[in-house]
Amino acid sequence: VICRSLANSSYGIKRKSPLQNLHLVSRSIHHPCYPSSKFQRPPLRISIQLFSSLNRLPLRKTKLLNVKYGYQFHRNFWLARLASRLLKLRYLILGSAVGGGYTAKKTYDQWKDMMPDLDEYKWIVPDFIWELDEHIDFEKLIKALPDADDLAKLLPDFDKIGESFTSLKGFFSPGYNLVSEVLGASDLLLLLGSPGETAFRATDQGYDNDKQYKKVSDKEKIDQLQEELLRTQLKYQRMLERLEKENKELRKLVLQRDDKGIHQRKLKKSLIDMYSEVLDILSDYDASYNTQDHLPRVVVVGDQSAGKTSVLEMIAQARIFPRGSGEMMTRSPVKVTLSEGPHHVALFKDSSREFDLTKEEDLAALRNEIEIRMRNSVKEGCTVSTETISLSVKGPGLQRMVLVDLPGVISTVTSGMAPDTKETIFSISKAYMQNPNAIILCIQDGSVDAERSIVTDLVSQMDPQGKRTIFVLTKVDLAEKNVASPSRIQQIIEGKLFPMKALGYFAVVTGKGNSSESIESIKEYEEEFFQNSKLLKTCMLKAHQVTTKNLSLAVSDCFWKMVRESVEQQADAFKATRFNLETEWKNNYPRLRELDRNELFEKAKNEILDEVISLTQVTPKHWEEILQKTLWERVSTHVIENIYLPAAQTMNSGTFNTTVDIKLKQWTDKQLPNKAVEVAWETLQEEFSRFMTEKKGKEHDDIFDKLKQAVKEESIKRHKWNERAEDSLRVIQHNALEDRSISDKQQWDAAINFMEETLQSRLKDTESVIEDMVGPDWKKRWLYWIGRTKEQNIRNETKNELEKLIKCNEEHAAYLANDEVTTVRKNLEARGVTVDPCLIKDTWHQIYRRYFLKTALNHCNLCRRGFYYYQRHFVDSELECNDIVLFWRIQRMLAITANTLRQQLTNTEVRRLEKNVKEVLEDFAEDNEKKVKLLTGKRVQLAEDLSK
């Protein structure tokens, strides 16, 4: 119709139609068959102007030239001139077409470049929108809608209404010409307009501006018109509500199908879930960042028992909070994240269990869980807690937002409460409300006197301008019954009673006070109350200011508006902070990557595990050499002092072998296996420590040293050697020591060398002891000017006397007799040296030990040629080399023991140690305090700040 009217008007057709007096939207839907539309078709007025490419030239007549000189034909070139003019016209048209096409193409390209590329933003629209036509039969839905004819039948008689309004023109000066507006747009206006808020405006160009409008006071016709319009609006409002309900069911069906995995692409995490997750992350940061005070959330505050929790439950559409009669139930802040989903469920941030809010058993379990968490969060000696409980509620039709339910404000501390309960509640409320982007949902009990309100003063202090406060009056049904003057409620809703300002004022009813009521019954009761309430009928309250549904829509709109305004600013602030931190990092650590404490721990963990694995790459030869050397250092003193020396002093071959066998057997049964295991365990520790503490050139990072040391100590503490190892080792050692058969000369020479090295080291130690006893010799006294002490002089005289005794009897026994001690003492006293008998015996022990070791070394040299006699069991030979055989047995036992321990190390103990190290690292990974203690320094802290 629009196109036709435009086309007709372009050709100069003028029609006198009511469209000229209608609103722009009304003109676009004007019905041509309306009875009041009388079209007059005036004569066609078409202005035609003949146009030619020659019209710019002056018109002149074509004349024939007369030939004066002889007879000649008259030359007429008008045809050629006309052809040239026509050709010129063609070139002009062709040039204009080419130029115009080029210009149009260039303009199109410029517009195309200016348009943004929306392909990258397709993810914003969920997948089910693109596939909506697969699940919803739009043709069926369109057929279900009423036709234009049916709508026309439902409409009132606008002819009569128009006649009535013709007599009322001018009653309202700006825009009370209702008939012309309704005539053209009645069907769209009633479908789109909300009750009581549609403004009917039109301009009537049929009347002259100089005439004055007539004033009529016929109220009956106005009342009839309003009632008829109200009935029609209510009828279409019910139709819209029915369509909204069907749309809600269809959306729920689509979400359920998508939840079952019909679509190949999964729906991305909803925006509200991501936003709530950001709030949870920021709330875990240090208080010095103050990040939790910059992003919006809806803070629900109010006096105790004012109905805060009930309002929140109505918004969440489930009775999810524990309830009590007058006592304090909300003991800690509860953050509730509302989002849309196919099922009505609730779950905690730190738990995977879903509570089905459509089942009473799950609702009771959820209320019990919230109460338990609240009580556990309250410290001993306190009544309320600052710890926030995070809860997520999903369901079809829920408004997406984040709400925080705070403990109710109290005026008096009763018995059983902590003395600082009132101050603590005030500090918690102020901490949340001082956020400049927090929306304050101020809950006021309408059934009590306004003068008893505490929370309104607190809210007015935190938001004096009321730019982020929404006031909610609860228990309006009780207020209407109890309040003597209903205008007092009107004053509260209009913001004239309380000394506070707000963005909006709402009146709600959250039940009859029965805790067993369902949400549906409360909704029905609320709607029924407001439909029959005098407050609404007498226009004390407006329709959009009542019911929790309108409240939740308003809060959600305000919440997302503030989110859009604040998130970008907060992101810019974070970017600026991060830029400063990155600059500091680049200046201090230009060649290092930014690794926070957790990333550094993972890097150290890998290094430690690599070092443990490197233990398996140690060669068997290296293990056996270390084990054999360390074991001999541990047992050599016992072998020399308790086995070899006592047996060698018997001066009899048979007695020597018998003594050696007995002592070796006792040693093997009691001490040797245990000593061997201790040596192996200490060797493993030393090698592990060497790998852990070894610096690896430039790649070494000393920031891990404390962590590695702690891991090493804890792993060694947990590691225990296999208990069965000693039993198997005892058998192996016993068998090795019983073998006396030396197979070849090489082993014989190796035993002699082993014996010589051992005796030489013992002789050197003995010489050092004697030197300390008698003092420096004459060379050191002359060269270094060192003198002897009195005791050293006495010991030196005693030593000289004892050496004379040994020279007199080279086969002297290892111990001095009493008469010999007396003789030595008397000889020294004769020279003026007083000596104690104990000093004589002590000096004799070292002198004889030196003498014996020198004799044994000389015997080793003699036995180098004795392998031939050994093979013949020393028959027909005075040479006896039993001590060589003993040291060969000891040497062989050490080699076999080292081999056995090496096998236990590489096959069992290294793997068990690696397992212990992994367990220690896992325990450290879960202990944040341990990581903070072991990974410290400016570099770690700066990386942590960057990560945050």
CSV table of N, CA, C and O in Angstrom, one decimal, residues 437-476:
chain,number,residue,atom,x,y,z
A,437,ASN,N,29.6,0.5,41.9
A,437,ASN,CA,28.8,-0.2,40.8
A,437,ASN,C,27.8,-1.2,41.3
A,437,ASN,O,27.3,-2.0,40.5
A,438,ALA,N,27.7,-1.3,42.6
A,438,ALA,CA,26.8,-2.3,43.2
A,438,ALA,C,25.4,-1.7,43.2
A,438,ALA,O,25.1,-0.6,43.5
A,439,ILE,N,24.4,-2.6,42.8
A,439,ILE,CA,23.0,-2.2,42.9
A,439,ILE,C,22.4,-2.6,44.2
A,439,ILE,O,22.5,-3.8,44.6
A,440,ILE,N,21.9,-1.6,45.0
A,440,ILE,CA,21.4,-1.9,46.3
A,440,ILE,C,19.9,-2.1,46.2
A,440,ILE,O,19.1,-1.3,45.8
A,441,LEU,N,19.5,-3.3,46.6
A,441,LEU,CA,18.1,-3.7,46.6
A,441,LEU,C,17.7,-3.6,48.1
A,441,LEU,O,17.9,-4.5,48.9
A,442,CYS,N,17.1,-2.4,48.4
A,442,CYS,CA,16.7,-2.1,49.8
A,442,CYS,C,15.3,-2.6,50.1
A,442,CYS,O,14.3,-2.2,49.5
A,443,ILE,N,15.3,-3.6,51.0
A,443,ILE,CA,14.0,-4.3,51.4
A,443,ILE,C,13.5,-3.6,52.7
A,443,ILE,O,14.2,-3.6,53.7
A,444,GLN,N,12.2,-3.1,52.6
A,444,GLN,CA,11.6,-2.5,53.7
A,444,GLN,C,10.3,-3.3,54.0
A,444,GLN,O,9.5,-3.5,53.1
A,445,ASP,N,10.1,-3.6,55.3
A,445,ASP,CA,8.9,-4.3,55.7
A,445,ASP,C,7.7,-3.3,55.8
A,445,ASP,O,7.8,-2.3,56.5
A,446,GLY,N,6.7,-3.5,55.0
A,446,GLY,CA,5.6,-2.6,54.9
A,446,GLY,C,4.6,-2.8,56.0
A,446,GLY,O,3.7,-1.9,56.2
A,447,SER,N,4.7,-3.9,56.8
A,447,SER,CA,3.8,-4.1,57.9
A,447,SER,C,4.2,-3.4,59.2
A,447,SER,O,3.4,-3.5,60.2
A,448,VAL,N,5.4,-2.8,59.2
A,448,VAL,CA,5.8,-2.1,60.5
A,448,VAL,C,5.9,-0.6,60.2
A,448,VAL,O,5.9,-0.2,59.0
A,449,ASP,N,6.0,0.1,61.2
A,449,ASP,CA,6.1,1.6,61.1
A,449,ASP,C,7.4,2.0,60.4
A,449,ASP,O,8.4,1.4,60.6
A,450,ALA,N,7.3,2.9,59.5
A,450,ALA,CA,8.4,3.4,58.7
A,450,ALA,C,9.5,4.0,59.6
A,450,ALA,O,10.7,3.9,59.3
A,451,GLU,N,9.1,4.5,60.8
A,451,GLU,CA,10.0,5.2,61.7
A,451,GLU,C,11.0,4.2,62.3
A,451,GLU,O,12.0,4.5,62.9
A,452,ARG,N,10.6,2.9,62.3
A,452,ARG,CA,11.5,1.8,62.9
A,452,ARG,C,12.5,1.3,62.0
A,452,ARG,O,13.3,0.4,62.3
A,453,SER,N,12.5,1.8,60.8
A,453,SER,CA,13.5,1.3,59.8
A,453,SER,C,14.9,1.7,60.1
A,453,SER,O,15.2,2.9,60.4
A,454,ILE,N,15.9,0.8,59.9
A,454,ILE,CA,17.3,1.1,60.2
A,454,ILE,C,18.0,1.1,58.9
A,454,ILE,O,18.9,1.9,58.6
A,455,VAL,N,17.6,0.2,58.0
A,455,VAL,CA,18.4,0.0,56.7
A,455,VAL,C,18.3,1.2,55.8
A,455,VAL,O,19.2,1.5,55.1
A,456,THR,N,17.2,2.0,55.9
A,456,THR,CA,17.0,3.1,55.0
A,456,THR,C,18.1,4.2,55.3
A,456,THR,O,18.6,4.8,54.4
A,457,ASP,N,18.4,4.4,56.6
A,457,ASP,CA,19.4,5.4,56.9
A,457,ASP,C,20.8,4.9,56.4
A,457,ASP,O,21.6,5.7,55.9
A,458,LEU,N,21.0,3.6,56.6
A,458,LEU,CA,22.3,3.0,56.1
A,458,LEU,C,22.5,3.2,54.6
A,458,LEU,O,23.5,3.6,54.1
A,459,VAL,N,21.4,2.9,53.8
A,459,VAL,CA,21.4,3.0,52.4
A,459,VAL,C,21.6,4.4,51.9
A,459,VAL,O,22.3,4.7,51.0
A,460,SER,N,20.9,5.4,52.6
A,460,SER,CA,21.0,6.8,52.2
A,460,SER,C,22.4,7.3,52.4
A,460,SER,O,22.9,8.2,51.7
A,461,GLN,N,23.1,6.7,53.4
A,461,GLN,CA,24.5,7.1,53.7
A,461,GLN,C,25.4,6.6,52.5
A,461,GLN,O,26.3,7.3,52.1
A,462,MET,N,25.2,5.4,52.1
A,462,MET,CA,26.1,4.8,51.1
A,462,MET,C,25.7,5.3,49.7
A,462,MET,O,26.6,5.3,48.8
A,463,ASP,N,24.5,5.6,49.4
A,463,ASP,CA,24.0,6.1,48.1
A,463,ASP,C,23.1,7.3,48.3
A,463,ASP,O,21.9,7.2,48.1
A,464,PRO,N,23.7,8.5,48.6
A,464,PRO,CA,22.8,9.6,48.9
A,464,PRO,C,22.0,10.1,47.7
A,464,PRO,O,20.9,10.6,47.9
A,465,GLN,N,22.5,9.9,46.5
A,465,GLN,CA,21.8,10.4,45.3
A,465,GLN,C,20.8,9.4,44.8
A,465,GLN,O,20.0,9.7,43.9
A,466,GLY,N,20.9,8.1,45.3
A,466,GLY,CA,19.9,7.1,44.8
A,466,GLY,C,20.1,6.7,43.4
A,466,GLY,O,19.2,6.2,42.8
A,467,LYS,N,21.3,6.8,42.9
A,467,LYS,CA,21.6,6.4,41.5
A,467,LYS,C,21.7,4.9,41.3
A,467,LYS,O,21.7,4.5,40.1
A,468,ARG,N,21.8,4.1,42.4
A,468,ARG,CA,22.0,2.7,42.2
A,468,ARG,C,21.2,1.9,43.3
A,468,ARG,O,21.5,0.8,43.6
A,469,THR,N,20.1,2.5,43.7
A,469,THR,CA,19.3,1.9,44.8
A,469,THR,C,17.9,1.6,44.2
A,469,THR,O,17.3,2.5,43.5
A,470,ILE,N,17.4,0.5,44.5
A,470,ILE,CA,16.0,0.1,44.1
A,470,ILE,C,15.3,-0.2,45.4
A,470,ILE,O,15.7,-1.1,46.2
A,471,PHE,N,14.2,0.4,45.7
A,471,PHE,CA,13.5,0.3,47.0
A,471,PHE,C,12.3,-0.7,46.8
A,471,PHE,O,11.6,-0.7,45.8
A,472,VAL,N,12.2,-1.7,47.7
A,472,VAL,CA,11.2,-2.7,47.6
A,472,VAL,C,10.4,-2.7,48.9
A,472,VAL,O,11.0,-2.9,50.0
A,473,LEU,N,9.1,-2.5,48.8
A,473,LEU,CA,8.2,-2.6,50.0
A,473,LEU,C,7.5,-3.9,50.0
A,473,LEU,O,6.8,-4.3,49.1
A,474,THR,N,7.8,-4.7,51.1
A,474,THR,CA,7.3,-6.1,51.2
A,474,THR,C,6.0,-6.1,52.1
A,474,THR,O,5.8,-5.1,52.8
A,475,LYS,N,5.3,-7.2,52.1
A,475,LYS,CA,4.1,-7.4,52.9
A,475,LYS,C,3.1,-6.3,52.8
A,475,LYS,O,2.6,-5.7,53.7
A,476,VAL,N,2.9,-5.9,51.5
A,476,VAL,CA,1.9,-4.9,51.2
A,476,VAL,C,0.5,-5.3,51.6
A,476,VAL,O,-0.3,-4.4,51.9
